[in-house]
Coordinates of C-alpha atoms in Angstrom, one line a residue:
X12 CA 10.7 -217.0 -69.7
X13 CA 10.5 -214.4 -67.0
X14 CA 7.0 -212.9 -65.6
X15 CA 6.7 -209.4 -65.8
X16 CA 5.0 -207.6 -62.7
X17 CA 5.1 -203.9 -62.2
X18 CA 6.3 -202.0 -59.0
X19 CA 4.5 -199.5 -58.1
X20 CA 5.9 -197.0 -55.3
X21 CA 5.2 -194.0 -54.0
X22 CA 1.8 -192.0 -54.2
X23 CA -0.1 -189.1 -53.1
X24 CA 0.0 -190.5 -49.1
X25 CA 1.7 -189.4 -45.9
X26 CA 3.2 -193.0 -46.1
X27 CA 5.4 -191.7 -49.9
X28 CA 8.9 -192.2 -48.0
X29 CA 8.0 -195.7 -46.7
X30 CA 6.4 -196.5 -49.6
X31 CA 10.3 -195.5 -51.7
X32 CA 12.3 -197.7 -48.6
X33 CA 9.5 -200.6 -49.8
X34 CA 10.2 -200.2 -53.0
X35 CA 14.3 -200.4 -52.3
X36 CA 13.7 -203.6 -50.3
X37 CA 10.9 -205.5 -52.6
X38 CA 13.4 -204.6 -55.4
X39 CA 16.6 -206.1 -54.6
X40 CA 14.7 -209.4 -53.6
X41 CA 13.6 -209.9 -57.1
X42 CA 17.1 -209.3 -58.6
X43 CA 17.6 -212.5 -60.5
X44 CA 14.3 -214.2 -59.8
X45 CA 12.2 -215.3 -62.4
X46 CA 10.6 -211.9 -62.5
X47 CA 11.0 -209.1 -64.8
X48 CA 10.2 -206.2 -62.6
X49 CA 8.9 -202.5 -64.4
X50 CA 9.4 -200.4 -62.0
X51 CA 6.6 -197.3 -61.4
X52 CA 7.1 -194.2 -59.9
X53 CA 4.0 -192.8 -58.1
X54 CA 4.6 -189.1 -57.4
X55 CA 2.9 -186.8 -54.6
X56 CA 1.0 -185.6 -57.0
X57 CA -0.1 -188.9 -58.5
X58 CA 2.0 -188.6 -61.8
X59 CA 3.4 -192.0 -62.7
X60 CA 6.8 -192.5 -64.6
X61 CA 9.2 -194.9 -65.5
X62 CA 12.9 -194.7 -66.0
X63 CA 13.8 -195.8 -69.6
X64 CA 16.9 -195.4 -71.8
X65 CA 15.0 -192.2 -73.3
X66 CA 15.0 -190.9 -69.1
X67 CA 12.2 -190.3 -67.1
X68 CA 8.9 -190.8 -68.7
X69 CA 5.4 -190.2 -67.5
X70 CA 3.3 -193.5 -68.1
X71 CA -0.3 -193.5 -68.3
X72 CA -2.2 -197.0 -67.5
X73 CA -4.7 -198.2 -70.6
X74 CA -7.1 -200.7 -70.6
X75 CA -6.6 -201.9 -74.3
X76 CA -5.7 -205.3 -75.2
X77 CA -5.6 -206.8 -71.6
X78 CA -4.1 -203.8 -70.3
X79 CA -0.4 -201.9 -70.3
X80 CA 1.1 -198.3 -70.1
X81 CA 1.4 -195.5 -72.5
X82 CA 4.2 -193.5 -72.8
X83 CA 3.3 -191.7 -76.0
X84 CA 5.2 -194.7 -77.5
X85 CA 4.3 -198.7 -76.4
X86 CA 6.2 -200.1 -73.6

């Protein structure tokens, strides 16, 4: 069973664009790892979102049951 981590990138700091080239280098080194990667969007702003087959979703992080992400819907 893979372990599922979330990638966060991005954020609301001069260092956004070298946080997205992170983001693209950290990413294709856990392509076919044990890990199952979610990966989050951090906009300037500081709006997260995640790409799903319903498209581009702002997530919101909760602190129920151990912890996850709220998309209106459970992810």
């Amino acid at each position: 069973m893979q372990k599922r981590i979330l990638l966060l990138y991005g954020g609301a700091s001069s260092e956004h664009e070298v946080s997205l080239m992170g983001y693209e280098y950290v990413s294709k080194l856990l392509i076919n790892t044990e890990y199952d990667v979610i990966p989050i969007y951090v906009t300037k702003d500081g709006i997260w979102s995640i790409r799903t087959d319903k498209g581009l979703l702002d997530v919101y992080p909760i602190a129920k049951d151990g912890g996850g992400l709220y998309t209106g819907d459970t992810l």
